[in-house]
Amino acid sequence: MDRYFISFLGSHDLGTIDNGPIVSLLGYVKPTHIYLFITKGYVETNNIESLREYYKKYTSYPINIIETNIEDPTNHKEIYSKIIDSIEGINNDAKESKSQVFINLTSGTPAIISVLSLLSMTGFVNRAIGVYAPNPKFDNMLKVDTLDFYKNSFAYNTLKTLINNKEYDATLRFLEQNKILKNLSSDKEFMDILNFANQRIMGNFEKAYELYQDIPMLHSLEYKNPTNLYEIASEYYISAQVAIAKNDSFQSILKLGIIREILTSFLCQKLLKESYAEEIIIYDTKEERPPRFNLDNLNTYGQDLKEYIINTLSNSKLKLKFDFSREVNAYTEGLILEYLLEKGNTSNLAKIKRNFHILEELKGERNKLAHRLSTPQINKKWNASIKDILILIAEEFSYSQPDFSSYKEINEILLTKLKQALN
């Protein structure tokens, strides 16, 4: 197998000094591909060909000296920007031949060594191993470091950020793609909790509940498979917060728009049942069967509602003629809900009505999403109004208040296990 060696030439590697760090490491690593990076100051004070000839005494392979034009070897940003293209080219060659890459972490300024360490531990340099020349003050041993500590520290901070942001799917993919913190990815309980959180926030509630039942550590949290539209809307609301936190206006508007429709349908069903003695709209238990008017009951018990729909549509700009034999769509449910909330005689229903008026603009924005290229603008009031509606529904119909903090508790468990994996 070929061996790649990457190093900066440091002040202790000058050709006049025998057994400098690079000489020691060339003898130890025995690389087949040698790349020595030099700063602008090094070029000004040394003869490049003399340096090349000097190092040829310690290897039979070509010496590639790369002039970086780095003026300030203490400036991390400058170092990175002036070596990244060369490092990427070397790395691509090494990856193609599945070769090991050795990086000298002895020579160069602390800033140079830091940048090389970061490029290695983040995986930018494939299969990188750090090598250190002996320090005569302490011993004569060459040291090898797989940089696992750096890699694990980087992984810890990355995973911590992803978990705090409820990016559970990205957390799973990061663990799969980066073979680090292996004791974490092999921890079944951690992975099950992570999968539970991911399935739940993705809306796969049945799968989430199956996982929940098998994880005793989660049983201190109350969770059940949502059984009605209100519970589903509450779960989706937490999912929408992820998109909002990322400033993803497309997903934010899409998810908030879906929640508005779910809550419209839920309240429509709930208030119809409370307002009329008989079933006015047939809501089939089969999802593929859309809701439809029970025409006999509508004509017998719901003439007021029927007249409201006819009058509203006839007075609209569109002058629509309504066919009551057709399925009840989201638009019709919106009309019905507006009428039922108008008839409502509680303060909670009045507040719900005001919040739905704020969401009228959201309805239009959601419909535009598929027909625009520009970034839509999200109104912060939409998110607040939906949260208010969820809380008001719980008060009005004596439901348990939605637990918006449940993911915080899940994250505390995940982050505790994450911290244990680093130690």
Short mmCIF file of C-alpha atoms in Angstrom, two decimals:
data_model
loop_
_atom_site.label_atom_id
_atom_site.label_comp_id
_atom_site.label_asym_id
_atom_site.label_seq_id
_atom_site.Cartn_x
_atom_site.Cartn_y
_atom_site.Cartn_z
CA MET A 1 0.00 0.00 0.00
CA ASP A 2 1.18 3.52 -0.80
CA ARG A 3 1.82 5.89 2.09
CA TYR A 4 1.22 9.62 1.85
CA PHE A 5 3.12 12.03 4.09
CA ILE A 6 1.98 15.63 4.59
CA SER A 7 4.03 18.13 6.58
CA PHE A 8 4.93 21.75 6.92
CA LEU A 9 8.61 22.63 7.10
CA GLY A 10 9.16 24.19 10.50
CA SER A 11 12.02 26.11 12.07
CA HIS A 12 13.48 22.89 13.50
CA ASP A 13 13.51 21.19 10.09
CA LEU A 14 16.16 23.38 8.47
CA GLY A 15 18.66 21.38 6.48
CA THR A 16 21.48 22.38 8.77
CA ILE A 17 19.94 20.44 11.67
CA ASP A 18 20.37 16.68 11.64
CA ASN A 19 17.51 14.47 12.74
CA GLY A 20 14.90 17.21 12.70
CA PRO A 21 11.26 16.11 13.05
CA ILE A 22 10.73 15.47 9.34
CA VAL A 23 13.92 13.39 9.01
CA SER A 24 12.85 11.26 11.99
CA LEU A 25 9.36 10.78 10.59
CA LEU A 26 10.51 9.93 7.07
CA GLY A 27 12.55 7.11 8.52
CA TYR A 28 9.61 5.88 10.58
CA VAL A 29 6.73 6.27 8.13
CA LYS A 30 8.71 5.37 4.96
CA PRO A 31 6.22 7.23 2.75
CA THR A 32 5.94 6.75 -1.00
CA HIS A 33 4.39 10.18 -1.59
CA ILE A 34 5.94 13.15 0.24
CA TYR A 35 4.45 16.65 0.36
CA LEU A 36 6.28 19.40 2.24
CA PHE A 37 4.42 22.72 2.58
CA ILE A 38 6.36 25.95 3.09
CA THR A 39 5.33 29.49 4.01
CA LYS A 40 6.31 32.68 2.19
CA GLY A 41 8.91 33.43 4.85
CA TYR A 42 10.46 30.01 4.36
CA VAL A 43 10.83 30.66 0.63
CA GLU A 44 12.53 34.00 1.28
CA THR A 45 15.14 32.54 3.65
CA ASN A 46 15.85 29.14 2.11
CA ASN A 47 16.84 27.67 -1.23
CA ILE A 48 14.06 25.32 -2.31
CA GLU A 49 16.27 23.04 -4.39
CA SER A 50 18.79 22.77 -1.57
CA LEU A 51 16.00 21.67 0.75
CA ARG A 52 14.80 19.13 -1.77
CA GLU A 53 18.31 17.72 -2.19
CA TYR A 54 18.75 17.57 1.57
CA TYR A 55 15.63 15.44 2.12
CA LYS A 56 16.43 13.17 -0.82
CA LYS A 57 19.15 11.66 1.40
CA TYR A 58 16.41 10.13 3.57
CA THR A 59 14.06 8.70 0.94
CA SER A 60 14.18 7.23 -2.53
CA TYR A 61 10.83 8.81 -3.44
CA PRO A 62 10.24 12.25 -5.00
CA ILE A 63 10.01 15.24 -2.66
CA ASN A 64 7.11 17.58 -3.50
CA ILE A 65 7.65 21.03 -2.02
CA ILE A 66 4.51 23.18 -2.12
CA GLU A 67 4.78 26.95 -1.80
CA THR A 68 1.69 28.13 0.04
CA ASN A 69 2.36 31.90 -0.03
CA ILE A 70 1.22 32.05 3.63
CA GLU A 71 2.37 35.39 5.03
CA ASP A 72 1.13 34.99 8.60
CA PRO A 73 1.62 31.43 9.94
CA THR A 74 -0.41 32.32 13.05
CA ASN A 75 -3.56 33.17 11.06
CA HIS A 76 -5.82 30.09 10.96
CA LYS A 77 -8.06 31.44 8.21
CA GLU A 78 -5.15 32.31 5.92
CA ILE A 79 -3.48 28.94 6.51
CA TYR A 80 -6.70 27.08 5.70
CA SER A 81 -7.52 29.08 2.58
CA LYS A 82 -4.00 28.68 1.13
CA ILE A 83 -3.58 24.94 1.66
CA ILE A 84 -7.09 23.57 1.20
CA ASP A 85 -6.90 23.07 -2.58
CA SER A 86 -3.56 21.27 -2.38
CA ILE A 87 -4.71 19.11 0.55
CA GLU A 88 -7.88 18.19 -1.32
CA GLY A 89 -5.89 17.13 -4.40
CA ILE A 90 -3.53 14.99 -2.31
CA ASN A 91 -6.46 13.47 -0.45
CA ASN A 92 -8.29 12.59 -3.68
CA ASP A 93 -5.20 10.76 -4.97
CA ALA A 94 -4.82 8.89 -1.67
CA LYS A 95 -8.52 7.92 -1.59
CA GLU A 96 -8.39 6.61 -5.13
CA SER A 97 -5.55 4.23 -4.25
CA LYS A 98 -6.99 3.53 -0.76
CA SER A 99 -3.75 4.72 0.79
CA GLN A 100 -2.96 5.71 4.36
CA VAL A 101 -2.22 9.39 4.97
CA PHE A 102 0.26 10.43 7.68
CA ILE A 103 0.22 14.03 8.85
CA ASN A 104 3.15 15.52 10.73
CA LEU A 105 1.77 17.27 13.80
CA THR A 106 5.18 18.28 15.15
CA SER A 107 6.50 20.75 12.59
CA GLY A 108 5.02 24.20 12.08
CA THR A 109 3.34 26.83 14.22
CA PRO A 110 0.54 25.91 16.66
CA ALA A 111 -1.93 27.46 14.19
CA ILE A 112 -0.65 25.28 11.34
CA ILE A 113 -0.84 22.14 13.48
CA SER A 114 -4.39 23.10 14.57
CA VAL A 115 -5.58 23.50 10.98
CA LEU A 116 -4.03 20.17 9.94
CA SER A 117 -5.58 18.46 12.97
CA LEU A 118 -9.02 19.89 12.16
CA LEU A 119 -8.83 18.80 8.52
CA SER A 120 -7.92 15.31 9.70
CA MET A 121 -10.43 14.82 12.46
CA THR A 122 -13.37 16.21 10.48
CA GLY A 123 -12.77 13.55 7.85
CA PHE A 124 -11.67 16.00 5.15
CA VAL A 125 -8.42 14.03 4.94
CA ASN A 126 -9.37 10.39 4.49
CA ARG A 127 -7.81 7.72 6.72
CA ALA A 128 -5.54 10.27 8.38
CA ILE A 129 -3.08 9.39 11.15
CA GLY A 130 -1.21 12.05 13.08
CA VAL A 131 2.48 11.42 13.72
CA TYR A 132 4.72 13.20 16.22
CA ALA A 133 8.51 13.24 16.22
CA PRO A 134 10.20 12.55 19.59
CA ASN A 135 10.83 15.41 21.98
CA PRO A 136 14.41 15.00 23.28
CA LYS A 137 13.40 16.64 26.57
CA PHE A 138 11.10 13.75 27.41
CA ASP A 139 11.85 10.63 25.35
CA ASN A 140 13.03 9.26 22.02
CA MET A 141 9.74 7.66 21.02
CA LEU A 142 7.88 8.45 17.85
CA LYS A 143 4.15 8.77 18.56
CA VAL A 144 1.16 7.90 16.40
CA ASP A 145 -2.29 9.35 16.99
CA THR A 146 -5.46 8.32 15.15
CA LEU A 147 -6.93 11.64 16.35
CA ASP A 148 -9.90 9.81 17.86
CA PHE A 149 -10.12 12.31 20.70
CA TYR A 150 -10.39 15.21 18.24
CA LYS A 151 -12.82 13.26 16.08
CA ASN A 152 -14.97 12.31 19.06
CA SER A 153 -14.95 15.89 20.35
CA PHE A 154 -16.04 17.11 16.92
CA ALA A 155 -18.69 14.38 16.76
CA TYR A 156 -19.93 15.25 20.25
CA ASN A 157 -20.45 18.92 19.39
CA THR A 158 -22.06 18.08 16.04
CA LEU A 159 -24.43 15.52 17.55
CA LYS A 160 -25.27 17.80 20.47
CA THR A 161 -26.29 20.55 18.04
CA LEU A 162 -28.36 18.17 15.90
CA ILE A 163 -30.18 16.72 18.92
CA ASN A 164 -30.90 20.13 20.44
CA ASN A 165 -32.38 21.18 17.08
CA LYS A 166 -34.49 17.98 16.96
CA GLU A 167 -32.67 16.91 13.79
CA TYR A 168 -32.98 13.24 14.70
CA ASP A 169 -32.83 11.89 11.15
CA ALA A 170 -29.62 13.86 10.52
CA THR A 171 -28.23 12.51 13.82
CA LEU A 172 -28.86 8.94 12.68
CA ARG A 173 -27.25 9.57 9.29
CA PHE A 174 -24.24 11.27 10.88
CA LEU A 175 -23.63 8.22 13.09
CA GLU A 176 -24.01 5.88 10.12
CA GLN A 177 -21.69 7.82 7.82
CA ASN A 178 -19.01 8.71 10.38
CA LYS A 179 -17.58 5.68 12.12
CA ILE A 180 -16.84 7.54 15.34
CA LEU A 181 -18.22 7.32 18.85
CA LYS A 182 -18.77 3.63 18.16
CA ASN A 183 -19.77 2.96 21.75
CA LEU A 184 -22.68 5.34 21.15
CA SER A 185 -23.92 3.86 17.87
CA SER A 186 -23.68 0.36 19.42
CA ASP A 187 -25.73 1.46 22.46
CA LYS A 188 -29.11 -0.11 21.64
CA GLU A 189 -31.02 1.98 24.17
CA PHE A 190 -29.59 5.25 22.81
CA MET A 191 -30.32 4.25 19.20
CA ASP A 192 -33.87 3.11 20.09
CA ILE A 193 -34.61 6.42 21.84
CA LEU A 194 -33.16 8.31 18.88
CA ASN A 195 -35.28 6.25 16.47
CA PHE A 196 -38.37 6.84 18.62
CA ALA A 197 -37.81 10.61 18.54
CA ASN A 198 -37.21 10.51 14.78
CA GLN A 199 -40.29 8.41 13.97
CA ARG A 200 -42.42 10.62 16.21
CA ILE A 201 -41.31 13.94 14.75
CA MET A 202 -41.63 12.53 11.20
CA GLY A 203 -45.28 11.69 11.93
CA ASN A 204 -44.85 7.89 11.94
CA PHE A 205 -46.79 7.63 15.19
CA GLU A 206 -47.57 3.91 15.17
CA LYS A 207 -43.90 3.00 14.71
CA ALA A 208 -42.95 5.52 17.40
CA TYR A 209 -45.41 3.94 19.83
CA GLU A 210 -44.03 0.46 19.15
CA LEU A 211 -40.55 1.71 20.03
CA TYR A 212 -41.84 3.62 23.07
CA GLN A 213 -43.37 0.49 24.56
CA ASP A 214 -40.01 -1.32 24.39
CA ILE A 215 -37.95 1.48 26.00
CA PRO A 216 -38.41 1.52 29.81
CA MET A 217 -36.32 4.70 30.12
CA LEU A 218 -39.03 6.61 28.23
CA HIS A 219 -41.94 5.42 30.32
CA SER A 220 -41.60 8.40 32.65
CA LEU A 221 -42.80 10.41 29.63
CA GLU A 222 -46.42 10.08 28.63
CA TYR A 223 -46.81 9.12 24.99
CA LYS A 224 -49.55 7.41 23.04
CA ASN A 225 -50.36 6.95 19.41
CA PRO A 226 -52.53 10.01 18.51
CA THR A 227 -56.17 8.94 18.30
CA ASN A 228 -57.80 12.10 16.92
CA LEU A 229 -57.04 15.06 14.70
CA TYR A 230 -56.36 17.34 17.66
CA GLU A 231 -53.61 15.06 18.99
CA ILE A 232 -52.14 14.72 15.50
CA ALA A 233 -52.11 18.51 15.08
CA SER A 234 -50.35 18.88 18.44
CA GLU A 235 -47.63 16.44 17.34
CA TYR A 236 -47.23 18.14 13.97
CA TYR A 237 -46.93 21.51 15.68
CA ILE A 238 -43.74 20.38 17.44
CA SER A 239 -42.39 19.15 14.10
CA ALA A 240 -43.11 22.55 12.55
CA GLN A 241 -40.92 24.20 15.21
CA VAL A 242 -37.89 22.44 13.72
CA ALA A 243 -38.47 24.08 10.33
CA ILE A 244 -39.09 27.45 12.00
CA ALA A 245 -35.88 27.19 14.05
CA LYS A 246 -33.93 26.56 10.82
CA ASN A 247 -35.60 29.57 9.11
CA ASP A 248 -36.89 27.17 6.46
CA SER A 249 -39.85 29.28 5.38
CA PHE A 250 -41.07 26.80 2.72
CA GLN A 251 -41.36 23.91 5.20
CA SER A 252 -42.62 26.20 7.96
CA ILE A 253 -45.50 27.51 5.85
CA LEU A 254 -46.27 24.04 4.48
CA LYS A 255 -46.43 22.44 7.93
CA LEU A 256 -48.32 25.27 9.61
CA GLY A 257 -50.78 25.23 6.68
CA ILE A 258 -51.38 21.50 7.12
CA ILE A 259 -51.92 21.97 10.87
CA ARG A 260 -54.46 24.74 10.17
CA GLU A 261 -56.39 22.37 7.88
CA ILE A 262 -56.28 19.55 10.44
CA LEU A 263 -57.56 21.84 13.21
CA THR A 264 -60.28 23.19 10.87
CA SER A 265 -61.50 19.65 10.21
CA PHE A 266 -61.28 18.69 13.89
CA LEU A 267 -63.26 21.71 15.11
CA CYS A 268 -65.76 21.35 12.29
CA GLN A 269 -66.52 17.77 13.32
CA LYS A 270 -66.56 18.61 17.02
CA LEU A 271 -68.84 21.64 16.80
CA LEU A 272 -71.20 20.02 14.29
CA LYS A 273 -71.74 17.18 16.74
CA GLU A 274 -72.43 19.63 19.56
CA SER A 275 -74.65 21.96 17.50
CA TYR A 276 -76.98 19.48 15.77
CA ALA A 277 -78.94 16.55 17.07
CA GLU A 278 -78.27 14.46 13.96
CA GLU A 279 -75.25 13.87 11.73
CA ILE A 280 -74.99 16.71 9.21
CA ILE A 281 -71.74 15.58 7.56
CA ILE A 282 -70.70 11.94 7.19
CA TYR A 283 -67.08 11.49 8.19
CA ASP A 284 -66.20 7.98 7.07
CA THR A 285 -63.67 6.02 9.11
CA LYS A 286 -62.00 4.94 5.86
CA GLU A 287 -59.43 7.53 4.85
CA GLU A 288 -60.08 7.09 1.13
CA ARG A 289 -63.73 8.11 1.60
CA PRO A 290 -63.98 11.94 1.68
CA PRO A 291 -66.56 13.60 3.96
CA ARG A 292 -69.95 14.36 2.44
CA PHE A 293 -73.22 15.95 3.51
CA ASN A 294 -75.99 13.79 4.89
CA LEU A 295 -78.55 15.50 2.68
CA ASP A 296 -81.63 14.28 4.57
CA ASN A 297 -80.32 15.51 7.91
CA LEU A 298 -79.00 18.73 6.38
CA ASN A 299 -82.41 19.58 4.97
CA THR A 300 -84.23 18.54 8.14
CA TYR A 301 -81.97 19.84 10.89
CA GLY A 302 -79.38 22.07 9.24
CA GLN A 303 -81.31 24.56 7.13
CA ASP A 304 -79.57 27.44 8.92
CA LEU A 305 -76.16 26.09 7.94
CA LYS A 306 -77.27 25.39 4.38
CA GLU A 307 -78.62 28.93 3.98
CA TYR A 308 -75.40 30.39 5.39
CA ILE A 309 -73.29 28.51 2.83
CA ILE A 310 -75.56 29.53 -0.07
CA ASN A 311 -75.69 33.19 0.99
CA THR A 312 -71.94 33.40 1.63
CA LEU A 313 -71.09 32.00 -1.80
CA SER A 314 -73.69 34.05 -3.65
CA ASN A 315 -72.35 37.23 -2.04
CA SER A 316 -68.74 36.40 -2.82
CA LYS A 317 -66.91 37.85 -5.80
CA LEU A 318 -66.86 34.44 -7.48
CA LYS A 319 -70.65 33.99 -7.30
CA LEU A 320 -70.26 30.24 -6.92
CA LYS A 321 -73.18 27.83 -7.09
CA PHE A 322 -72.75 25.16 -4.45
CA ASP A 323 -73.52 21.49 -5.07
CA PHE A 324 -74.37 19.90 -1.71
CA SER A 325 -74.18 16.40 -3.18
CA ARG A 326 -70.46 16.70 -3.78
CA GLU A 327 -67.75 15.88 -1.23
CA VAL A 328 -66.99 18.35 1.54
CA ASN A 329 -63.54 19.81 0.88
CA ALA A 330 -61.23 21.96 3.00
CA TYR A 331 -62.78 25.16 1.66
CA THR A 332 -66.29 24.04 2.63
CA GLU A 333 -65.11 22.97 6.08
CA GLY A 334 -63.63 26.44 6.52
CA LEU A 335 -67.01 28.01 5.73
CA ILE A 336 -68.81 25.69 8.11
CA LEU A 337 -66.31 26.32 10.90
CA GLU A 338 -66.64 30.09 10.47
CA TYR A 339 -70.41 29.76 10.92
CA LEU A 340 -70.13 27.45 13.93
CA LEU A 341 -67.58 29.69 15.66
CA GLU A 342 -69.84 32.70 15.01
CA LYS A 343 -72.63 30.86 16.80
CA GLY A 344 -70.31 29.86 19.65
CA ASN A 345 -71.19 31.27 23.05
CA THR A 346 -67.93 30.83 24.98
CA SER A 347 -64.93 33.12 25.28
CA ASN A 348 -62.62 30.31 24.14
CA LEU A 349 -64.52 29.87 20.86
CA ALA A 350 -64.42 33.63 20.31
CA LYS A 351 -60.65 33.60 20.79
CA ILE A 352 -60.30 30.59 18.46
CA LYS A 353 -62.27 32.49 15.81
CA ARG A 354 -59.94 35.52 16.09
CA ASN A 355 -56.90 33.28 15.72
CA PHE A 356 -58.35 31.61 12.63
CA HIS A 357 -58.81 35.05 11.06
CA ILE A 358 -55.07 35.63 11.53
CA LEU A 359 -54.47 32.32 9.71
CA GLU A 360 -56.46 33.34 6.62
CA GLU A 361 -53.30 34.79 5.07
CA LEU A 362 -51.46 31.52 5.80
CA LYS A 363 -54.02 29.64 3.72
CA GLY A 364 -53.21 31.79 0.69
CA GLU A 365 -49.45 31.55 1.19
CA ARG A 366 -49.54 27.77 1.41
CA ASN A 367 -51.44 27.55 -1.88
CA LYS A 368 -48.76 29.69 -3.57
CA LEU A 369 -45.82 27.50 -2.53
CA ALA A 370 -45.88 25.23 -5.57
CA HIS A 371 -45.97 28.20 -7.95
CA ARG A 372 -43.12 30.37 -6.69
CA LEU A 373 -39.35 30.38 -6.89
CA SER A 374 -38.70 33.22 -4.46
CA THR A 375 -38.46 32.58 -0.72
CA PRO A 376 -41.85 33.14 0.93
CA GLN A 377 -42.16 35.28 4.03
CA ILE A 378 -43.40 33.64 7.22
CA ASN A 379 -45.51 35.65 9.63
CA LYS A 380 -44.56 34.90 13.25
CA LYS A 381 -48.20 35.44 14.23
CA TRP A 382 -49.20 32.23 12.39
CA ASN A 383 -47.14 30.04 14.67
CA ALA A 384 -48.37 31.86 17.77
CA SER A 385 -52.01 31.63 16.64
CA ILE A 386 -51.83 27.88 16.05
CA LYS A 387 -50.29 27.39 19.49
CA ASP A 388 -53.09 29.49 21.01
CA ILE A 389 -55.73 27.45 19.19
CA LEU A 390 -54.24 24.19 20.49
CA ILE A 391 -54.29 25.50 24.07
CA LEU A 392 -57.81 26.96 23.73
CA ILE A 393 -59.20 23.70 22.32
CA ALA A 394 -57.81 21.83 25.32
CA GLU A 395 -59.53 24.30 27.65
CA GLU A 396 -62.82 24.31 25.75
CA PHE A 397 -63.21 20.57 25.46
CA SER A 398 -61.43 19.51 28.68
CA TYR A 399 -58.49 17.81 26.97
CA SER A 400 -55.04 17.47 28.47
CA GLN A 401 -52.92 20.47 27.55
CA PRO A 402 -50.46 19.61 24.75
CA ASP A 403 -46.98 18.88 26.08
CA PHE A 404 -44.71 21.10 24.04
CA SER A 405 -41.74 20.22 26.28
CA SER A 406 -41.75 16.43 25.73
CA TYR A 407 -38.88 16.59 23.24
CA LYS A 408 -36.84 18.61 25.72
CA GLU A 409 -37.04 15.67 28.13
CA ILE A 410 -36.16 13.20 25.36
CA ASN A 411 -33.16 15.35 24.44
CA GLU A 412 -31.97 15.41 28.04
CA ILE A 413 -31.81 11.60 27.98
CA LEU A 414 -30.02 11.54 24.63
CA LEU A 415 -27.50 14.22 25.63
CA THR A 416 -26.70 12.43 28.90
CA LYS A 417 -25.87 9.26 26.98
CA LEU A 418 -23.93 11.29 24.41
CA LYS A 419 -21.75 12.84 27.12
CA GLN A 420 -21.10 9.40 28.63
CA ALA A 421 -19.91 8.13 25.24
CA LEU A 422 -17.24 10.86 25.05
CA ASN A 423 -15.71 9.98 28.42
#
